mmCIF file of C-alpha atoms and ligand atoms in Angstrom:
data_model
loop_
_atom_site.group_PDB
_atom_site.id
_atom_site.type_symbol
_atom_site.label_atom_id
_atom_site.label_comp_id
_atom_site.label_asym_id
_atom_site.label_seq_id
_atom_site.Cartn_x
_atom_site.Cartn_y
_atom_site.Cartn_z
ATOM 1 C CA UNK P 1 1.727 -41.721 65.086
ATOM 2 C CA UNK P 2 4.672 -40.401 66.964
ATOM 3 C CA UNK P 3 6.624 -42.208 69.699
ATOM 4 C CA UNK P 4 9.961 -40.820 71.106
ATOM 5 C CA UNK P 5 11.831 -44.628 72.424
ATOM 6 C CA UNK P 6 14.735 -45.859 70.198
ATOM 7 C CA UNK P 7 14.083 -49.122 71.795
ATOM 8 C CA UNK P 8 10.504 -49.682 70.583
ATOM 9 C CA UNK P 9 11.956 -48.867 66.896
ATOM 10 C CA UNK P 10 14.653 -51.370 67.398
ATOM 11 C CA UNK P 11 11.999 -53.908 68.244
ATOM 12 C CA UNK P 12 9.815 -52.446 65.671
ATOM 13 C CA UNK P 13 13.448 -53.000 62.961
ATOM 14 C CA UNK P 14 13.530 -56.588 64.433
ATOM 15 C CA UNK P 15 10.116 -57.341 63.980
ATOM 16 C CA UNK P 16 10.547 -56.851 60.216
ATOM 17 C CA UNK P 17 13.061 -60.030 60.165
ATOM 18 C CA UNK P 18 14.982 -58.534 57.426
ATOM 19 C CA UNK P 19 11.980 -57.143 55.484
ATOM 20 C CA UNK P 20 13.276 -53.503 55.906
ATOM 21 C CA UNK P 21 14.966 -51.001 53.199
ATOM 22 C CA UNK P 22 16.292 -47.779 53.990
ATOM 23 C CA UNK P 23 15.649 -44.709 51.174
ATOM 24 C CA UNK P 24 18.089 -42.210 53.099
ATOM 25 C CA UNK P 25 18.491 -38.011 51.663
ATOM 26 C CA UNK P 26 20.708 -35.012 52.410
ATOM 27 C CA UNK P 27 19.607 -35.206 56.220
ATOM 28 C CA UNK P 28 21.152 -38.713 56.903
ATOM 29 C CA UNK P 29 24.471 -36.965 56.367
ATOM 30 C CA UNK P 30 23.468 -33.811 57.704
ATOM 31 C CA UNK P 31 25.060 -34.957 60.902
ATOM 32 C CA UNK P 32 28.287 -35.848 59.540
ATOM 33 C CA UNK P 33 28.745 -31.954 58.747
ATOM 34 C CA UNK P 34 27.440 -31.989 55.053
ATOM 35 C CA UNK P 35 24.793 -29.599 54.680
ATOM 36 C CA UNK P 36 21.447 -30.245 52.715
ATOM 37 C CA UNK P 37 19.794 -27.862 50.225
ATOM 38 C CA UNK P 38 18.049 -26.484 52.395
ATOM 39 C CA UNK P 39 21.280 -25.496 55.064
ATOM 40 C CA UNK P 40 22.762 -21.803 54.484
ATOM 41 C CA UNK P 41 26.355 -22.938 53.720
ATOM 42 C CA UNK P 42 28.387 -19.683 53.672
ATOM 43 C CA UNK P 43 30.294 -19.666 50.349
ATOM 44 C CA UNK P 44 27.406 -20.570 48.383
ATOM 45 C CA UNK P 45 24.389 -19.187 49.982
ATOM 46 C CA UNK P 46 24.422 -16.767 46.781
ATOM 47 C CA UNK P 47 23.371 -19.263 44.410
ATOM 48 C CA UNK P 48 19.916 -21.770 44.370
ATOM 49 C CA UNK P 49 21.213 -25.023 44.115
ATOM 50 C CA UNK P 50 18.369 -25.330 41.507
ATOM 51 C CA UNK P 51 21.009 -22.600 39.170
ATOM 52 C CA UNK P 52 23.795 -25.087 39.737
ATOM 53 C CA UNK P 53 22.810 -28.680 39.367
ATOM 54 C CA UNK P 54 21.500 -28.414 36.005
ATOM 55 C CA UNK P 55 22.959 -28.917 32.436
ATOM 56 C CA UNK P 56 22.072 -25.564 31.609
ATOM 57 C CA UNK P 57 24.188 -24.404 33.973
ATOM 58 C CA UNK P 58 27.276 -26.682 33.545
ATOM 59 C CA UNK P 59 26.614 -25.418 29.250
ATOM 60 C CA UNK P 60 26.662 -21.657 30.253
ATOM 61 C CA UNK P 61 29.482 -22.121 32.776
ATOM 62 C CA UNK P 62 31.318 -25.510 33.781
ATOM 63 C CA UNK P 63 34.430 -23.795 35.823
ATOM 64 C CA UNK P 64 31.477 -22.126 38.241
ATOM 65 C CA UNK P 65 29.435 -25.473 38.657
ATOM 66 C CA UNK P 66 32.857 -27.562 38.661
ATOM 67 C CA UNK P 67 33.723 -25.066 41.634
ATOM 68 C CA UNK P 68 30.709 -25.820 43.437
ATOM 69 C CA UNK P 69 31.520 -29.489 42.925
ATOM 70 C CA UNK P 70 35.089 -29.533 43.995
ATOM 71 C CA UNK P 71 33.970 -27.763 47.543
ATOM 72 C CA UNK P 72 31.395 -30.413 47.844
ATOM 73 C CA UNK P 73 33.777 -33.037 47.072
ATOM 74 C CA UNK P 74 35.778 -31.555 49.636
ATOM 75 C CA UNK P 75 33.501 -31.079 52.089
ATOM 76 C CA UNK P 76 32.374 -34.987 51.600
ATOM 77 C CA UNK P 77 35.859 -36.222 51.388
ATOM 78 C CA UNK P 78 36.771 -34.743 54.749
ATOM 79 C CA UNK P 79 33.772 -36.077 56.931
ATOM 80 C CA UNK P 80 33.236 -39.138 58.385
ATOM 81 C CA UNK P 81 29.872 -41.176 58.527
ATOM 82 C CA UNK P 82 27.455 -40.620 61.401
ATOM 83 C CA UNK P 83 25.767 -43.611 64.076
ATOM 84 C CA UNK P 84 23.113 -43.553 61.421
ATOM 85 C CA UNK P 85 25.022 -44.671 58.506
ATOM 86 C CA UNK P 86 26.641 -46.830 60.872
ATOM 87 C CA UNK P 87 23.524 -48.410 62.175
ATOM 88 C CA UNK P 88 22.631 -49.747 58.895
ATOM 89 C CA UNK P 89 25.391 -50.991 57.650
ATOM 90 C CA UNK P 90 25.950 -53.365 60.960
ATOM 91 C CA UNK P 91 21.668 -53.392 60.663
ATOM 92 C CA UNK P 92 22.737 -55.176 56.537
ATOM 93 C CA UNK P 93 25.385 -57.024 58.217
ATOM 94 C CA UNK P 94 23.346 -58.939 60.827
ATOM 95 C CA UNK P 95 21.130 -59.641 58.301
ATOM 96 C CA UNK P 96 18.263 -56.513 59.496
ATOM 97 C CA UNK P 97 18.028 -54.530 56.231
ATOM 98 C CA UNK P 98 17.975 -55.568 52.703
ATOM 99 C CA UNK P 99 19.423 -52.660 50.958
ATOM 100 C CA UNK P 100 20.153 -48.734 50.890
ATOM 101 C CA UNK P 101 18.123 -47.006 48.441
ATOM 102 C CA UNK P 102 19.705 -43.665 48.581
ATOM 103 C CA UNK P 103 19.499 -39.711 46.760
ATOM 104 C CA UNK P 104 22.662 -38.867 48.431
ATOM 105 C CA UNK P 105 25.424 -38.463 45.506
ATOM 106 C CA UNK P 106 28.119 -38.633 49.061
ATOM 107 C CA UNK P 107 29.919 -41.951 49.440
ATOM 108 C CA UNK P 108 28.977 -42.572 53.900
ATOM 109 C CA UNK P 109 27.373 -45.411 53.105
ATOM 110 C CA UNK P 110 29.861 -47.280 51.437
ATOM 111 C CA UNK P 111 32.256 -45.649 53.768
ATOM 112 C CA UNK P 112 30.086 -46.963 56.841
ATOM 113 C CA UNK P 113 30.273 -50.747 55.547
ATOM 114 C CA UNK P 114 26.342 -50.746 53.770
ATOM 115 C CA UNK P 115 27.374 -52.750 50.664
ATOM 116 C CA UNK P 116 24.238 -52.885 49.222
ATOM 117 C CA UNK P 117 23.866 -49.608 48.048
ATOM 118 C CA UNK P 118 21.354 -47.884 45.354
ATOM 119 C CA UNK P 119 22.596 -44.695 44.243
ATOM 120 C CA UNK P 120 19.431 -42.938 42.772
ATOM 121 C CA UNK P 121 21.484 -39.913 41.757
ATOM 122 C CA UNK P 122 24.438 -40.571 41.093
ATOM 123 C CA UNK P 123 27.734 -39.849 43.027
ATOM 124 C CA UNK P 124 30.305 -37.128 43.268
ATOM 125 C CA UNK P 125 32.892 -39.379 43.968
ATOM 126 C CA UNK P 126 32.973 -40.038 40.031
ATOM 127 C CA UNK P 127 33.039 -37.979 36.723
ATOM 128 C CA UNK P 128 32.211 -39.203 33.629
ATOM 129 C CA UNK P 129 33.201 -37.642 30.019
ATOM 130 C CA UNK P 130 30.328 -35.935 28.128
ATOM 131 C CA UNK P 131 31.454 -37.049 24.584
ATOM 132 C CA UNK P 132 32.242 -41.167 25.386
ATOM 133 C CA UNK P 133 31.262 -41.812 28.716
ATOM 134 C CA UNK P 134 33.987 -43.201 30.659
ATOM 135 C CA UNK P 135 33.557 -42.581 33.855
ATOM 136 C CA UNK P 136 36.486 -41.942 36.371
ATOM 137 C CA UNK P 137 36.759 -42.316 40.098
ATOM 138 C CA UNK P 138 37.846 -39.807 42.388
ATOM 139 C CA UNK P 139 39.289 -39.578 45.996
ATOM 140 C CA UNK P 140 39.903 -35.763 45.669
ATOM 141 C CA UNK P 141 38.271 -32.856 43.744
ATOM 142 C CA UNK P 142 39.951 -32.635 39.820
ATOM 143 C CA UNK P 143 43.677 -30.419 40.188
ATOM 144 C CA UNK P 144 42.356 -28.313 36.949
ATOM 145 C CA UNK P 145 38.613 -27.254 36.372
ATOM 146 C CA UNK P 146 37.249 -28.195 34.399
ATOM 147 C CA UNK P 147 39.024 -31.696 33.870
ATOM 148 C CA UNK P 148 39.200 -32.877 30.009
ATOM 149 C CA UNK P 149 39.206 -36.949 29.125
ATOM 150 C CA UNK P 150 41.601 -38.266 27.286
ATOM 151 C CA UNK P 151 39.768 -37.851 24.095
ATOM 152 C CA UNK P 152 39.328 -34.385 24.497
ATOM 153 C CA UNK P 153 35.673 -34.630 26.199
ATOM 154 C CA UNK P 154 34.837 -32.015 29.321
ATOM 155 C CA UNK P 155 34.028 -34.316 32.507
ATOM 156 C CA UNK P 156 30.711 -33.994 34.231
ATOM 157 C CA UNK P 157 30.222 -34.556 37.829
ATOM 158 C CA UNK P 158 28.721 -38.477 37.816
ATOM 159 C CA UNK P 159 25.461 -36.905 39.295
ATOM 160 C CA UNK P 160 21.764 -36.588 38.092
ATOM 161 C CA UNK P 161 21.142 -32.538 37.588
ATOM 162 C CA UNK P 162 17.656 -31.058 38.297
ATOM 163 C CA UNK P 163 15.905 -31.913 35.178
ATOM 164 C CA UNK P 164 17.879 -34.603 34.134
ATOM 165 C CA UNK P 165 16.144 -38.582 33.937
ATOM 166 C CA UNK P 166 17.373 -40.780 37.129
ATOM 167 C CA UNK P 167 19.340 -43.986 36.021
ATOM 168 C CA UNK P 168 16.621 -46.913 34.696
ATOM 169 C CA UNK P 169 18.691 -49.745 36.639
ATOM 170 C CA UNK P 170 18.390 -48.172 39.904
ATOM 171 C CA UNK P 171 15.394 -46.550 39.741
ATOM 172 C CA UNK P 172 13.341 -50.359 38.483
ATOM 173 C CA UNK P 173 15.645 -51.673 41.474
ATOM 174 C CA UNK P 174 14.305 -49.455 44.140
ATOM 175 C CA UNK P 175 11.046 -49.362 43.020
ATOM 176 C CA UNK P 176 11.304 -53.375 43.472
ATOM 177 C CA UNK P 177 11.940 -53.027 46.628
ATOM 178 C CA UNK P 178 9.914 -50.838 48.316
ATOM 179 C CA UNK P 179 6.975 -52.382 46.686
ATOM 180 C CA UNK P 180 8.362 -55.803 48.376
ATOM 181 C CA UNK P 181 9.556 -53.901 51.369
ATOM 182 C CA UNK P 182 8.778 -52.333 54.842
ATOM 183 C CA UNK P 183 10.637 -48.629 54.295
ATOM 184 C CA UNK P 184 12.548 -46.531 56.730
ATOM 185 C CA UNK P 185 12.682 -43.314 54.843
ATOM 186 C CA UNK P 186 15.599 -41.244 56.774
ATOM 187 C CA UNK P 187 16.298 -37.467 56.200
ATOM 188 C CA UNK P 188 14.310 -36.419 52.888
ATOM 189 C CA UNK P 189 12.132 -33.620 52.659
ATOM 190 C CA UNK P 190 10.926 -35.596 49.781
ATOM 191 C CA UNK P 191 10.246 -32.928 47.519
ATOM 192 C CA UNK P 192 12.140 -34.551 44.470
ATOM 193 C CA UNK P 193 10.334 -37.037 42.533
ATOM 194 C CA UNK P 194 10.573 -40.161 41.417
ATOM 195 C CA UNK P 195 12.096 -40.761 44.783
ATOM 196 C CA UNK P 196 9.647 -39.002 47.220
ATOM 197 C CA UNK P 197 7.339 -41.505 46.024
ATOM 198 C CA UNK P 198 9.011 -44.601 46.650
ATOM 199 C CA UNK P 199 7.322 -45.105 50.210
ATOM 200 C CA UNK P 200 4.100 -44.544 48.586
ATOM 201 C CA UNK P 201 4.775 -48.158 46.544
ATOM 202 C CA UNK P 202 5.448 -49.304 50.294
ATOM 203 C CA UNK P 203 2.117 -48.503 51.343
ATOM 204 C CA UNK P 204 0.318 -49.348 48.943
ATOM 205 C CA UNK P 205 1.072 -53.316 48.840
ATOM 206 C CA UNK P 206 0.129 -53.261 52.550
ATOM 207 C CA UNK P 207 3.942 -52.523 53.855
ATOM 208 C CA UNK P 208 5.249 -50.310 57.229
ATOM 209 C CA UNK P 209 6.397 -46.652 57.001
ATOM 210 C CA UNK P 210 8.834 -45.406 59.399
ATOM 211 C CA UNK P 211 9.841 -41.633 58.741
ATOM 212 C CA UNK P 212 12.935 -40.173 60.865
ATOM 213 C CA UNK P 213 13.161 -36.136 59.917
ATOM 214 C CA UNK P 214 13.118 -33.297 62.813
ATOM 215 C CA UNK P 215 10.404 -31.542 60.364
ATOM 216 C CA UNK P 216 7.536 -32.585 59.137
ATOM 217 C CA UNK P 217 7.128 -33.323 55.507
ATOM 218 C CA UNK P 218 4.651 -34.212 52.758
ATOM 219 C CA UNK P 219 5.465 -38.446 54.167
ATOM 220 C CA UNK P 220 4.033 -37.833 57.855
ATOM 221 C CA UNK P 221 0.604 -38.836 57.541
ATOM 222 C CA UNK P 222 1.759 -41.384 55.396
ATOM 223 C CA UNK P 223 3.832 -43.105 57.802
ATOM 224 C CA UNK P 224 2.846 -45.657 60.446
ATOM 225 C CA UNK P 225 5.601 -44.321 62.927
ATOM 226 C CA UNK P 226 7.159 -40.882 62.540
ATOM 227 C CA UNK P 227 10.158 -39.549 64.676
ATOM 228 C CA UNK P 228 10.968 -35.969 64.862
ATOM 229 C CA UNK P 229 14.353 -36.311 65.774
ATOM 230 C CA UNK P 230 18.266 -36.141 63.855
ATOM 231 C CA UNK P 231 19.164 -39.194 62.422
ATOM 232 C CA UNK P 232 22.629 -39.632 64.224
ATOM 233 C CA UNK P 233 20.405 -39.116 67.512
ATOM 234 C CA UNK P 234 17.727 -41.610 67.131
ATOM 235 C CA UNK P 235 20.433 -44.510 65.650
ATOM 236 C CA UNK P 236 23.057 -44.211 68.540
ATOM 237 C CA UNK P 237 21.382 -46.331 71.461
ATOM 238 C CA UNK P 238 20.465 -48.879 68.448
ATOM 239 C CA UNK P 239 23.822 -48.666 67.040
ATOM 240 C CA UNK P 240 25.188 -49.343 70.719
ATOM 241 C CA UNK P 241 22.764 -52.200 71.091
ATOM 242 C CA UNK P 242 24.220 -53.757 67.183
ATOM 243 C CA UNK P 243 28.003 -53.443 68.260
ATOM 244 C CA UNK P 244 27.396 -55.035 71.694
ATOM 245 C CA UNK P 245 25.602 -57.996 69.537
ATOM 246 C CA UNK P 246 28.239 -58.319 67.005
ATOM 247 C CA UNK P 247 30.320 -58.132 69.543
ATOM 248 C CA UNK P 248 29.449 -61.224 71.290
HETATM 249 P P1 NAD M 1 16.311 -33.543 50.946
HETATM 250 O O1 NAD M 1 15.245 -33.190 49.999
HETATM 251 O O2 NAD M 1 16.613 -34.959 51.136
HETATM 252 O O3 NAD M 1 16.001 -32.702 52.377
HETATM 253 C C1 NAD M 1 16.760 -32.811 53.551
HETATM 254 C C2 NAD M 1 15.829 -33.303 54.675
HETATM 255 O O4 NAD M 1 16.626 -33.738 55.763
HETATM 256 C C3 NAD M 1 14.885 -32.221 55.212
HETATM 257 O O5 NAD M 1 13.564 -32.739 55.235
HETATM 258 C C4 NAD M 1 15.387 -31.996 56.650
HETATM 259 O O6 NAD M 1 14.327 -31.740 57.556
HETATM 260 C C5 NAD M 1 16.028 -33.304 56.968
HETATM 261 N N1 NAD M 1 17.104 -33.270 57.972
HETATM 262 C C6 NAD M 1 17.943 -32.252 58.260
HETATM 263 N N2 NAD M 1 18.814 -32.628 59.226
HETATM 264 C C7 NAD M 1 18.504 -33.900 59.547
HETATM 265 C C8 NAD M 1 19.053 -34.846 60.461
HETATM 266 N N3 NAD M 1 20.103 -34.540 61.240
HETATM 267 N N4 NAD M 1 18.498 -36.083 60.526
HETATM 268 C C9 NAD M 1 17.441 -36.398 59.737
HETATM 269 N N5 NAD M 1 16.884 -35.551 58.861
HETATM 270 C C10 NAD M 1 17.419 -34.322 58.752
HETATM 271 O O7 NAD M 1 17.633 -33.030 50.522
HETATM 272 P P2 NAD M 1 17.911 -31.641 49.875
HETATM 273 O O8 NAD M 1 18.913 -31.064 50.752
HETATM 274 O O9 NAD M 1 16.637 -30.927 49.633
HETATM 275 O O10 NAD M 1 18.520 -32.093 48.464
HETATM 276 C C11 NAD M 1 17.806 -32.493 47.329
HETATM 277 C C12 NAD M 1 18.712 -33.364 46.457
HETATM 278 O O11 NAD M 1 20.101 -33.036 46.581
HETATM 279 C C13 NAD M 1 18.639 -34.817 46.854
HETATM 280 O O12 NAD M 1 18.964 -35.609 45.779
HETATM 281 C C14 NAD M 1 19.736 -34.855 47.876
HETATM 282 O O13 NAD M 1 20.108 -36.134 48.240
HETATM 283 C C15 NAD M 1 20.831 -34.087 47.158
HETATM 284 N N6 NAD M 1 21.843 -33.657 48.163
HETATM 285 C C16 NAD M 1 22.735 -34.625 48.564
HETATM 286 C C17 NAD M 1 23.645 -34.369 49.562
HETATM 287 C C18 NAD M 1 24.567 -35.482 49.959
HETATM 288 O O14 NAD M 1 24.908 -36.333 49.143
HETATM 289 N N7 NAD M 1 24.967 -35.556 51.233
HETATM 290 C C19 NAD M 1 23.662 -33.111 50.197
HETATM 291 C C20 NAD M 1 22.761 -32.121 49.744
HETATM 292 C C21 NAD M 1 21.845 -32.436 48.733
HETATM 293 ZN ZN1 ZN M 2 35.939 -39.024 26.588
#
């Protein structure tokens, strides 16, 4: 089913009474300027990310993958969040939506005001020491690539590479969740498992799919209600409609 009116979704959200979590990918920032995978982004349109994001990669050469990262981080540092990470953190805020179970590694969530955010793979806003773990924040790529800890460690980009397990925590957390849940899933093509079949655990225990994505993917005839529209575009009238409420 396909219906075009941010309103009727809105009622649809409010209907849930709080029984709602988003699982959000590349394309909920995609309007904030970061592209996804799938985007041709200049610089790097050489190389798959599939030959960067991996730990063979970052073993045969760190300073190219650390490169990658550090224009990432960049790129992620410098934009802001969109009406649609903005919509659900004032959606968590009034009480609308339980939690963000994201694959992003950005930080426009938590930027946004969402505070109850699942990171499924990680986040580039951190880097964590191969040989003991610690784990560092950042608010700007590394000055020297690639960084050392102080025990002598290389740093990894916090993230989960292509190949690589996703956290346990999380992923038992989200999984919770949707089973429990009604699920907006927002801007995945939901290629990469375990997460593209989170909604599945939704629809299974009787639970509503909504799927926001201008293409169609493998989730479409899975979901209840499917809008083929940006993000940013479908969330502005009910971010306008959440502001004038919290407003008042
Ligand atoms: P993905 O598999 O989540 O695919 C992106 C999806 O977003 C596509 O289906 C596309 O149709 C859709 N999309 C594009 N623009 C949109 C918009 N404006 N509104 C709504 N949907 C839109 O992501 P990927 O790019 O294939 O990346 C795979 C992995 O890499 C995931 O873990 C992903 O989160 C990660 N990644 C993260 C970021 C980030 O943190 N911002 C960016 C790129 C990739
Ligand atoms: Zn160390």
């Amino acid at each position: 089913m396909t219906f075009m009116h941010d309103l009727e979704l809105y009622e649809i959200i409010k209907s849930f009474s709080g029984d709602l979590v988003a699982l959000t990918g590349a394309g909920v920032s995609a309007d904030s300027g970061i592209p996804t995978f799938r985007d041709k982004d200049g610089l790097w349109n050489r190389y798959r990310p599939e030959e960067l994001a991996t730990p063979q990669a970052f073993a045969r050469n760190p300073e190219l993958v650390w490169e990658w990262y550090a224009w990432r981080m960049r790129l992620i540092f410098d934009a802001e969040p969109n009406l649609a990470h903005k919509a659900l953190a004032l959606m968590e805020k009034v009480g609308l939506l339980k939690a963000v179970v994201t694959q992003n590694v950005d930080n426009l969530h938590e930027r946004a005001g969402s505070r109850n955010v699942i990171h499924l793979h990680g986040r580039i806003d951190e880097m964590r020491c191969v040989e003991c773990g610690n784990t560092v924040c950042l608010n700007e790529p590394p000055e020297s690539i690639p960084p050392y800890c102080e025990c002598g460690g290389m740093m990894r980009p916090n993230v989960v590479w292509f190949g690589e397990s996703l956290p346990e925590k999380e992923l038992n957390l989200a999984m919770e969740l949707c089973r429990s849940s009604n699920v907006i899933v927002i801007g995945t093509s939901a290629a990469v498992q375990p997460a593209a079949s989170l909604p599945y655990h939704a629809k299974r225990n009787g639970h509503f799919v909504i799927e926001i994505n201008p293409d169609v993917t493998p989730l479409t005839d899975l979901a209840d209600v499917s809008i083929r529209e940006r993000a940013g575009k479908v969330f502005e009238m009910i971010y306008a409609i959440l502001k004038e409420e919290e407003i008042r």
